[in-house]
Coordinates of C-alpha atoms in Angstrom, one line a residue:
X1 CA 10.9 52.7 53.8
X2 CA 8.2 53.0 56.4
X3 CA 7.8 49.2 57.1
X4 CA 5.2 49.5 60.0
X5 CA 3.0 51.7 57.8
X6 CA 3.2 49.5 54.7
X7 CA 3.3 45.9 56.4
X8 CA -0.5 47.0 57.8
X9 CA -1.7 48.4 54.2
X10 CA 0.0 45.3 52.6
X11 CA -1.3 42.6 55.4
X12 CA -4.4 43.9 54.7
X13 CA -4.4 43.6 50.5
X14 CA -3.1 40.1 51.4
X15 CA -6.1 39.0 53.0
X16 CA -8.3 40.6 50.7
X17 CA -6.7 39.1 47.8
X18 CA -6.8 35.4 49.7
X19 CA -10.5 36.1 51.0
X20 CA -12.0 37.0 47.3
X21 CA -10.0 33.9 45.2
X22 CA -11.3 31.6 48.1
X23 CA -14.7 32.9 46.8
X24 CA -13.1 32.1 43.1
X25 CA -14.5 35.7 42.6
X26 CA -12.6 38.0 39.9
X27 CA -11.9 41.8 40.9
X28 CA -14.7 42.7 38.4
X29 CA -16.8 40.3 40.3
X30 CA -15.9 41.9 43.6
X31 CA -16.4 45.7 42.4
X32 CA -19.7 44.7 41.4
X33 CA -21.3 42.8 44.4
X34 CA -19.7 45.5 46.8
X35 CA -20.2 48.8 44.2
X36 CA -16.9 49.8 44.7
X37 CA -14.1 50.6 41.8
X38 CA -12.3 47.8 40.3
X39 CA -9.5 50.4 40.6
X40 CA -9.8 51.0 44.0
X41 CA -9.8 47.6 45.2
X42 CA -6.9 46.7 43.2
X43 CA -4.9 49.4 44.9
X44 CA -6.0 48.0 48.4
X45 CA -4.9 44.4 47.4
X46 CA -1.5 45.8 45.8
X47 CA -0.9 47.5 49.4
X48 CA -1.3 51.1 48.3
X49 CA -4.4 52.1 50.4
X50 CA -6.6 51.2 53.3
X51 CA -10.2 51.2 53.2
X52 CA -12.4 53.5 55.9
X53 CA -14.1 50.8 58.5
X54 CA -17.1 51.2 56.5
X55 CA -15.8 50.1 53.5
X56 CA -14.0 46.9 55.2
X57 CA -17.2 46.1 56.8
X58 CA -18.9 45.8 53.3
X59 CA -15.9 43.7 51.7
X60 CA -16.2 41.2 55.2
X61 CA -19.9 41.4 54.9
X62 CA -19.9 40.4 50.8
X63 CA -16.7 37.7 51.6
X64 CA -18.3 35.9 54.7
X65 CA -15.5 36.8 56.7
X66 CA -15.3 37.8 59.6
X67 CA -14.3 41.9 60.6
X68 CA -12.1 41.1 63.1
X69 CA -10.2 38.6 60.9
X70 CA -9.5 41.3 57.9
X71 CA -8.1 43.6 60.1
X72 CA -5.8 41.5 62.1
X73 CA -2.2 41.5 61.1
X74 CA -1.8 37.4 61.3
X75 CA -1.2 35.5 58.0
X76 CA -2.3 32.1 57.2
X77 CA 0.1 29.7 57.7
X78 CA 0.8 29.7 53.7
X79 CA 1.7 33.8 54.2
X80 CA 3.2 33.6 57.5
X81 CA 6.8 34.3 56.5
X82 CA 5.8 37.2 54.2
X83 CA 4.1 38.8 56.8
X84 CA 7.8 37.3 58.8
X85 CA 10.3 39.0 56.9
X86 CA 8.0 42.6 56.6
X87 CA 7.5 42.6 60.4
X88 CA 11.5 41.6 60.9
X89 CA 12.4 45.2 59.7
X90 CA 14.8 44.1 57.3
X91 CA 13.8 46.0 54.6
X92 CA 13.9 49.2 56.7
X93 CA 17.7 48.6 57.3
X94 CA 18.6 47.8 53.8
X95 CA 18.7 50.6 51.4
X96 CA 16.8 48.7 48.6
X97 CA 17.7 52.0 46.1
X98 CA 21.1 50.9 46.1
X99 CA 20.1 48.3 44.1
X100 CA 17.5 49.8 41.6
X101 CA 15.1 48.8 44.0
X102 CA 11.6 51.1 44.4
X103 CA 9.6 50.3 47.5
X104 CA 6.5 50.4 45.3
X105 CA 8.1 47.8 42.8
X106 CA 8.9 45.6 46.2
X107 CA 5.0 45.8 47.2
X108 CA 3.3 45.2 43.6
X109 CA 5.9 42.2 43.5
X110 CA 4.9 40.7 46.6
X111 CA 1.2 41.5 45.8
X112 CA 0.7 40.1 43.0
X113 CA 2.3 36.9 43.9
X114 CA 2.3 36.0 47.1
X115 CA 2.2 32.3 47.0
X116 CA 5.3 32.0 44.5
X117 CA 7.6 35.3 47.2
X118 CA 6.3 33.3 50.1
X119 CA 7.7 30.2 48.7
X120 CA 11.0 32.3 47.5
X121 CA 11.1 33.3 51.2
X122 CA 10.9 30.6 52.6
X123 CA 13.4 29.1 50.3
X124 CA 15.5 31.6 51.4
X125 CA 15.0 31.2 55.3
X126 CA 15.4 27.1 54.9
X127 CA 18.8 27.7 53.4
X128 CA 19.7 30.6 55.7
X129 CA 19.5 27.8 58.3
X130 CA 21.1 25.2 56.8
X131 CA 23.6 26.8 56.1
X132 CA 23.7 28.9 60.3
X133 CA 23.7 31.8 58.5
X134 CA 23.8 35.0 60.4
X135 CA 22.1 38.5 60.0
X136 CA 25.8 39.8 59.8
X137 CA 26.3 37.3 56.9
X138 CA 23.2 38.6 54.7
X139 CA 24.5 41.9 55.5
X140 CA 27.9 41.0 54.2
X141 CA 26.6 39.1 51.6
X142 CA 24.6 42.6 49.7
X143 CA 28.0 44.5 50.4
X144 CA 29.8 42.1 48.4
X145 CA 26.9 42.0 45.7
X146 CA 27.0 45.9 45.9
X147 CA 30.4 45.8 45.4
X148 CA 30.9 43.6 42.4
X149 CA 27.6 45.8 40.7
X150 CA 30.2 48.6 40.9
X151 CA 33.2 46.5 40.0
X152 CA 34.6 47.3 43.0
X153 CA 35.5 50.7 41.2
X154 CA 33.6 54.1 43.7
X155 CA 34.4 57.3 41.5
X156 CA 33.0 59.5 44.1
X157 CA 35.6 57.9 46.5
X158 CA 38.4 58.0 44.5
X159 CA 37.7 61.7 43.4
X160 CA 37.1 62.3 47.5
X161 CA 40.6 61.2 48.0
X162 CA 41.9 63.7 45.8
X163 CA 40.0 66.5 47.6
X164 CA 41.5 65.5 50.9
X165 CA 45.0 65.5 49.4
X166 CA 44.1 68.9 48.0
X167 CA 43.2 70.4 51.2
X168 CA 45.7 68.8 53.0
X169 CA 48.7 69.2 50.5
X170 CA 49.7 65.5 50.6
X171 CA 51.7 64.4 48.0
X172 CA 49.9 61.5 46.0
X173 CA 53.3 59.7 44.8
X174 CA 55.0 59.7 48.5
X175 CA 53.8 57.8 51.6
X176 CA 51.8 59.6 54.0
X177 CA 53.6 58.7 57.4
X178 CA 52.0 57.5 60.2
X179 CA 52.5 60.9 62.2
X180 CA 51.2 63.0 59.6
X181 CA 47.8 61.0 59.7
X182 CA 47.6 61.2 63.3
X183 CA 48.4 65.1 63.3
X184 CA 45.4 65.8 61.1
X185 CA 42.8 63.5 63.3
X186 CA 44.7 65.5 66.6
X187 CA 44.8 69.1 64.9
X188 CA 42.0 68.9 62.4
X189 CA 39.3 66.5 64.0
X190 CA 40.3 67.3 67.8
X191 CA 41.5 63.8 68.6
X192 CA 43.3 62.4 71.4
X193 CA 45.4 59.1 70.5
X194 CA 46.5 56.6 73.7
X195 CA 48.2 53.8 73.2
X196 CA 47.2 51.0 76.1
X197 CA 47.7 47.0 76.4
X198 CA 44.6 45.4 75.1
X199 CA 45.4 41.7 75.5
X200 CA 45.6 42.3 79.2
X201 CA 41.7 42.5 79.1
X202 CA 40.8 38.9 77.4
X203 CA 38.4 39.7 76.0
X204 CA 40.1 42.5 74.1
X205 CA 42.4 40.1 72.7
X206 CA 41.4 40.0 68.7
X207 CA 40.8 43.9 68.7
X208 CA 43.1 46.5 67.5
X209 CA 41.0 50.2 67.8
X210 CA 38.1 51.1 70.2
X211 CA 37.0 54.9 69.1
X212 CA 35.1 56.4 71.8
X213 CA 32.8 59.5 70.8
X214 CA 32.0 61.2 73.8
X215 CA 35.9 62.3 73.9
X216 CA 36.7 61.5 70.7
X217 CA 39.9 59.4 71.9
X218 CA 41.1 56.7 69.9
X219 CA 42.9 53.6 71.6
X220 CA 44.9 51.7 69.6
X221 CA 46.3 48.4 71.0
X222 CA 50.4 48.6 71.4
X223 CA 50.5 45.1 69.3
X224 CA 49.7 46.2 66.0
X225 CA 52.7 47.2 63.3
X226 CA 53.0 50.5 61.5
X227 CA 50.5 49.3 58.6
X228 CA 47.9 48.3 61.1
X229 CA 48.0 51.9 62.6
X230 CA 48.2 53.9 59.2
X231 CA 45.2 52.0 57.9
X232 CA 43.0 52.2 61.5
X233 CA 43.8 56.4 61.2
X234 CA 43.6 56.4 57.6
X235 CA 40.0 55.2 58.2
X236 CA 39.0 57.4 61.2
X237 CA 40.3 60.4 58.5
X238 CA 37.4 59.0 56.2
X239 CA 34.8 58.9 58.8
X240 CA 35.2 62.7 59.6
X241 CA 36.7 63.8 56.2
X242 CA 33.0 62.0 54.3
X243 CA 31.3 63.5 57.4
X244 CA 30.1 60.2 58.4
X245 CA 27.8 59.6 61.5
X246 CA 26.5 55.7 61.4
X247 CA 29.9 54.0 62.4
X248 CA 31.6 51.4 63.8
X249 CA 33.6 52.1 67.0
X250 CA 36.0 49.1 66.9
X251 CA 38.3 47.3 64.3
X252 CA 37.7 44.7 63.4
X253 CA 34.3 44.9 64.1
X254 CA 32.2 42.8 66.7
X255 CA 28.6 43.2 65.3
X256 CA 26.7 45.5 62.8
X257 CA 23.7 47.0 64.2
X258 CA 22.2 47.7 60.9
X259 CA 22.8 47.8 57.3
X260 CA 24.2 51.7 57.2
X261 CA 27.0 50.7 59.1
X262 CA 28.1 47.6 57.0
X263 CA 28.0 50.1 54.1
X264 CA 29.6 53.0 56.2
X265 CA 32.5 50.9 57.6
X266 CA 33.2 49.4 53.5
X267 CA 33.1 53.5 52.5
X268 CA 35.7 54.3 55.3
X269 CA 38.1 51.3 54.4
X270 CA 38.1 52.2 50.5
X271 CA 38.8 55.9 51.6
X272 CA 41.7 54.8 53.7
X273 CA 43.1 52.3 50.6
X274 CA 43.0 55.0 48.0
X275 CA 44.7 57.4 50.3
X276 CA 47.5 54.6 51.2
X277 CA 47.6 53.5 47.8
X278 CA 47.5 56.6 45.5
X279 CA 45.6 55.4 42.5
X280 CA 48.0 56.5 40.0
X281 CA 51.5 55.7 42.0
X282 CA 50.3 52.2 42.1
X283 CA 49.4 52.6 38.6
X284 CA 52.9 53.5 37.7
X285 CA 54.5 50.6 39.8
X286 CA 52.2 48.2 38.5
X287 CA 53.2 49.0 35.2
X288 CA 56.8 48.7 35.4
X289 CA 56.1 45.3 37.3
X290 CA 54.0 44.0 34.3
X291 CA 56.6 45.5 31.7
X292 CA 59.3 42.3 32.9
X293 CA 59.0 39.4 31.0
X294 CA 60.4 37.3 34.0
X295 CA 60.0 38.7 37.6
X296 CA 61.2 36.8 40.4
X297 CA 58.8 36.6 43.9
X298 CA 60.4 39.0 45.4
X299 CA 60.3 41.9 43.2
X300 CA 56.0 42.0 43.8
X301 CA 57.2 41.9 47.8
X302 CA 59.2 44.8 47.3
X303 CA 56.4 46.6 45.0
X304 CA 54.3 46.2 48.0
X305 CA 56.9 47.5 50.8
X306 CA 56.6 50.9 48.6
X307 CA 53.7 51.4 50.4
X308 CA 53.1 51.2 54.1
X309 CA 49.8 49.0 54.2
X310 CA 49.2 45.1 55.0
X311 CA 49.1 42.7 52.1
X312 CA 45.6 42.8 52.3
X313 CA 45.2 46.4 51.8
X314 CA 47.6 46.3 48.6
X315 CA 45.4 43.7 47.4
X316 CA 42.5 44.6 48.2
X317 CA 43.2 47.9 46.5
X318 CA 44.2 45.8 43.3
X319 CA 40.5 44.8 43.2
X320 CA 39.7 48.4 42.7
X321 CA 42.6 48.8 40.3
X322 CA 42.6 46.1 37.7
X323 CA 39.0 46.3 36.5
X324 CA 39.0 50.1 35.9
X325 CA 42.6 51.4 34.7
X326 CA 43.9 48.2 33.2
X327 CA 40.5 46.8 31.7
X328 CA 40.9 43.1 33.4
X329 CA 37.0 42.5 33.6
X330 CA 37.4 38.7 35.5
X331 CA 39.0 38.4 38.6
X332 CA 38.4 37.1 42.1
X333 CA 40.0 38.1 46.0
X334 CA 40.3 35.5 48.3
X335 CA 41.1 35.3 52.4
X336 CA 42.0 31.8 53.3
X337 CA 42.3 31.3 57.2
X338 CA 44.3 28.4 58.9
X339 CA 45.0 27.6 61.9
X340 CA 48.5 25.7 63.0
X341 CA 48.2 22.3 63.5
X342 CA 44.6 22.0 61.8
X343 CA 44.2 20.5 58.4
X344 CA 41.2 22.5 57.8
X345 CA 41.5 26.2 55.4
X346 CA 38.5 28.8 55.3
X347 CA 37.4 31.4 53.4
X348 CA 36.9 34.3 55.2
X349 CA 36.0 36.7 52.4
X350 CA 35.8 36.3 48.8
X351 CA 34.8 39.1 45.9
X352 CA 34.4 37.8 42.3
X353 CA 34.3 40.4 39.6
X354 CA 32.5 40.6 36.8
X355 CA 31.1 37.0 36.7
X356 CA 31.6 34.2 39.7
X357 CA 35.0 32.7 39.1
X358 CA 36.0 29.5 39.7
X359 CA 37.4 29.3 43.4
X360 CA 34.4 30.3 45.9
X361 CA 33.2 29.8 49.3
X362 CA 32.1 26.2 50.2
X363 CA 29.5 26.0 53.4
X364 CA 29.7 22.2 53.4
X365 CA 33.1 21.3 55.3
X366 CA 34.5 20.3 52.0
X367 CA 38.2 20.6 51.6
X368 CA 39.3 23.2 49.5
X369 CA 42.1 22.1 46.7
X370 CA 45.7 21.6 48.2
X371 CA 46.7 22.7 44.7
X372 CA 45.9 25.6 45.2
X373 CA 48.5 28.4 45.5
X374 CA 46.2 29.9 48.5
X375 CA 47.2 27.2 50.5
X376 CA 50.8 26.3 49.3
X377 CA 51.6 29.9 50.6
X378 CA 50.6 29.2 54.2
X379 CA 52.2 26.1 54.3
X380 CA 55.7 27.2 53.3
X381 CA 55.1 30.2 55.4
X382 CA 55.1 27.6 58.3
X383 CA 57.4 25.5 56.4
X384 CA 59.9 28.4 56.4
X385 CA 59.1 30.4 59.1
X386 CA 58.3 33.7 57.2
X387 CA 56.5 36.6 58.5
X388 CA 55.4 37.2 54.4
X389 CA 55.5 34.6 51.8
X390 CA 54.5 35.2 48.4
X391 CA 54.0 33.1 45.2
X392 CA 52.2 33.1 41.8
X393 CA 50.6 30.4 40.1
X394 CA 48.4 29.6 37.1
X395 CA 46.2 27.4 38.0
X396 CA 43.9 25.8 35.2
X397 CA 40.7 23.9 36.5
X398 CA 39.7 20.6 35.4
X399 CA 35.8 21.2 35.2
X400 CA 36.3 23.9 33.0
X401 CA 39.7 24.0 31.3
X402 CA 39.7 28.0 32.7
X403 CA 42.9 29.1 33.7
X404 CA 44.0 31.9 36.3
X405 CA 47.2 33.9 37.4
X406 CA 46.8 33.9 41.2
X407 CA 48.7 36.1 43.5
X408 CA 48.7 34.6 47.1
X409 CA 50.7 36.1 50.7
X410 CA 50.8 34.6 53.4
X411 CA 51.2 36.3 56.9
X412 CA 50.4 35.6 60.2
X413 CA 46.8 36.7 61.1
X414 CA 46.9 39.8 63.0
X415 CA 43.7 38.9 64.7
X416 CA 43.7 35.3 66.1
X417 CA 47.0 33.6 67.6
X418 CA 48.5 30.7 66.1
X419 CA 46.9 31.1 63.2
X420 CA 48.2 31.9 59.7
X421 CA 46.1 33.7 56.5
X422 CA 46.7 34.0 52.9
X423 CA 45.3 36.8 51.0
X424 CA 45.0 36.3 47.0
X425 CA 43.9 37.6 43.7
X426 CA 43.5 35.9 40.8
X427 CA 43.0 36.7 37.1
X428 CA 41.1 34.6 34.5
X429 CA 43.7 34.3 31.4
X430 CA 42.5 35.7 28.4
X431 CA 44.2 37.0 24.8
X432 CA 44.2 40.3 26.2
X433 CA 45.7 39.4 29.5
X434 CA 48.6 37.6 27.9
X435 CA 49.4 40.6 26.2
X436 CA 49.3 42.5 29.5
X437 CA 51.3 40.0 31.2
X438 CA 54.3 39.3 28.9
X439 CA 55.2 36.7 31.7
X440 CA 52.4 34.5 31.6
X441 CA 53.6 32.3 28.2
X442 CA 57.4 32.4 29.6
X443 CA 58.5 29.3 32.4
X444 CA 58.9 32.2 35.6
X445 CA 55.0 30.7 37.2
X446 CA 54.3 27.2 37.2
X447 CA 51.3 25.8 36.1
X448 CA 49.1 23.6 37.9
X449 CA 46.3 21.5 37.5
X450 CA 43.5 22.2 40.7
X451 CA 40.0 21.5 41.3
X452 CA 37.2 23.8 43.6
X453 CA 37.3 21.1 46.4
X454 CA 38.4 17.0 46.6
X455 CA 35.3 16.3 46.9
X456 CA 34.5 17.2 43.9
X457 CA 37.4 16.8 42.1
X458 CA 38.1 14.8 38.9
X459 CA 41.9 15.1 38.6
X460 CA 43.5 11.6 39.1
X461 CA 46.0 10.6 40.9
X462 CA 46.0 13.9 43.1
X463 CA 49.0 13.2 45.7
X464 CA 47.7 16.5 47.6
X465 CA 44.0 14.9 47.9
X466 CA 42.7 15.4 51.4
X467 CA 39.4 14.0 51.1
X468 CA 38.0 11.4 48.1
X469 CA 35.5 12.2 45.6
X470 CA 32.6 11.7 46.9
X471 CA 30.5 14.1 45.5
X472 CA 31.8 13.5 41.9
X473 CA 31.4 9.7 42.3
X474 CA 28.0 9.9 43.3
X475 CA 27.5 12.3 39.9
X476 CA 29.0 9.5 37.8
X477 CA 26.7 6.8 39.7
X478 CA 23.7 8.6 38.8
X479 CA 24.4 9.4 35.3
X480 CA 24.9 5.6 34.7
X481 CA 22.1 4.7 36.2
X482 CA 20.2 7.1 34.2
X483 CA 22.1 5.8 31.4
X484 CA 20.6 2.2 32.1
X485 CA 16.9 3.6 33.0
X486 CA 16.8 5.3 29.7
X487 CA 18.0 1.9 27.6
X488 CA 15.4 0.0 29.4
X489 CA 12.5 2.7 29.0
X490 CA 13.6 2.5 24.7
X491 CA 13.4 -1.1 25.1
X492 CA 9.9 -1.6 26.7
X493 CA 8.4 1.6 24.8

């Protein structure tokens, strides 16, 4: 989208719009007293051309305004944060076609309604700071809508995973090893792979990779485990192997420089998924899992060690998974983050599919449900002193009587000392999903009754409560007071 030539033909239509209503003149009215087309000037207001000087000399002469104010780029105050966001380049770094978006639909929005999108803007800005959030958080925030659009399902993905298996002869129901991926970035891509001590440098602490171009090396940080390294290669595979130029050079990232890359860096990480986690091996192995009516913890640990990724990876690649080969349309991921000694748990990335489930993202310093199986996992992992603990649950919420089988590991977070994360996915129980999960109806998961956050929580006597209901008891406070209001207004009427 060519912002900088559209903001001045749209700035412009703007004004002209704002300069004939002030005259409470129609475009009919304005064609005639200036003897131009009623078409043509409702292409100028709707941004799509600019009049010669001559012509914006007659429409400031016939509007008693001033040149030098039609042709200026400032905005009323009441416009300002149209003529904010345009100027920002923002749309220029989001790929709006992704979305079903056409630049000319954008424009004849805006255009035709610029008090009601300036006041949708602004909306959106107030919140945004509220709320501190960042650029990289609107950036994450469209991947994740992308993402659930699609499902979390990429056909051309999966199908360029197959390709590079083809070409490479790699089996698809064995693990690719570790030195088989870093022969074909070495041999294939030209790569040179060093090993060196990042948490010497401080401030190299939380990183794992740093790809530099120029020489193509990669530097991978001594401290990470086998499926750390298969999944940082894996990923620099995709980048060459999708012929991908807008990148990130480190993992995990330190800051998106534009919307390409967010997309770029999500394109790499499913490539490197699919390729650790063969769609139809984990197909197979998921099916055996689901055919025993009573599996033990343990047994989806050991499903998971067939493969040599993180639990995050395994289910992360479930999200892609689920929806498409075994038709389970409802489901959400969840990372919870805690740190030891803290009695505070965040979530650091969420994905809802197909509709927003339950358990989300609070930006409120609530405190999320200690019912929750998200959290019971981290506590026993500190509790026990496991590297990986895994449990199941189905949790049913009180609001809505909807009830989930949730999935939850816990494991120390590679990225941040002293601190522990859980990674978990959860599946809204339906008919259907009984019938796929014979276990469900049997005693092997307990059930348990959980709310979003205490705050507003309606279970009673909640032993695990970390905060009261505060937001709840003020809902109940104003319903009976609207109770009383409406008794008295019967009354008096």
């Amino acid at each position: 989208m060519n912002v900088e030539k559209e903001y001045i033909k749209l700035i412009f239509g703007l004004k002209l719009k704002q300069a004939r209503t002030n005259k409470d003149l129609s475009l009919f009215g304005l064609a005639k007293i200036t003897e131009l087309s009623k078409s043509y000037l409702n292409e100028i207001e709707k941004g799509k051309k600019y009049p010669k000087t001559d012509k914006i000399i007659l429409l400031a002469e016939k509007l008693d305004v001033s040149y030098d104010n039609m042709v200026s780029l400032k905005l009323d105050n009441n416009l300002a944060p149209i003529g904010e966001i345009l100027k920002s380049g923002i749309l220029k770094e989001i790929p709006l076609d992704l979305f079903g978006i056409q630049e000319a639909d954008l424009i004849d929005i805006i255009a035709n309604a610029p008090a009601k999108v300036n006041a949708f803007i602004s909306t959106i800005i107030e919140i945004a700071q509220h709320y501190n959030l960042t650029r990289e958080s609107f950036f994450l925030a469209a991947l994740r809508s992308y993402q659930e659009a699609h499902n979390n399902y990429f056909e051309d993905l999966e199908e360029k995973v197959l390709l590079f298996c083809k070409a490479f002869h790699i089996d698809g129901h064995a693990t690719i090893s570790i030195d088989e991926l870093s022969a074909i970035l070495i041999e294939e891509y030209g790569y040179s792979i060093k090993e060196i001590v990042f948490s010497e440098q401080e401030e190299l602490g939380d990183l794992r990779s740093i790809f530099v171009p120029k020489s193509k090396t990669l530097l991978l940080s001594v401290g990470i485990d086998d499926s750390q390294k298969a999944f940082i290669l894996a990923k620099e595979i995709a980048y060459n192997f999708l012929e991908i130029k807008e990148r990130l050079y480190t993992f995990s990232w330190i800051k998106f420089d534009n919307f390409d890359q967010v997309l770029n860096n999500f394109y790499a990480s499913y490539f490197a998924g699919a390729l650790l986690l063969p769609r139809q091996h984990l197909i197979d192995e998921l099916n055996v899992f689901l055919s025993n009516s009573n599996p033990k913890p343990q047994e989806m640990v050991q499903l998971m060690g067939k493969f040599n990724v993180s639990p995050e990876s395994f289910y992360q690649r479930l999200t892609n998974i689920l929806p498409k080969d075994f038709q389970i349309k409802n489901l959400f991921f969840l990372r919870l983050s805690h740190e030891i000694g803290s009695d505070t748990y965040q979530i650091k990335k969420e994905l809802h599919i197909t509709n927003q489930q339950e358990p989300h993202a609070n930006e409120m310093n609530e405190h999320y449900c200690r019912r929750w199986v998200s959290i019971k996992t981290i506590v026993e992992s500190i509790k026990q002193k496991k590297e990986h603990f895994f449990d199941a649950q189905i949790s049913r919420y009180e609001n809505s009587n909807n009830e989930y089988l949730v999935f939850s590991s816990a494991t120390p977070d590679p990225f941040k000392k002293n601190c522990l994360r859980s990674i978990s996915v959860g599946i809204l129980i339906t008919p259907s999903i009984k019938k796929k999960f014979k276990f469900i109806e049997g005693d092997s998961v307990k059930k348990q009754l959980v709310g979003v956050t205490c705050e507003t929580c309606s279970v009673q006597n909640c032993l695990e409560r970390a905060s009261p209901p505060i937001h709840l008891n003020q809902k109940l406070r104003n319903e009976k007071t609207d109770a009383t209001v409406q008794k008295y207004m019967a009354k008096y009427s």
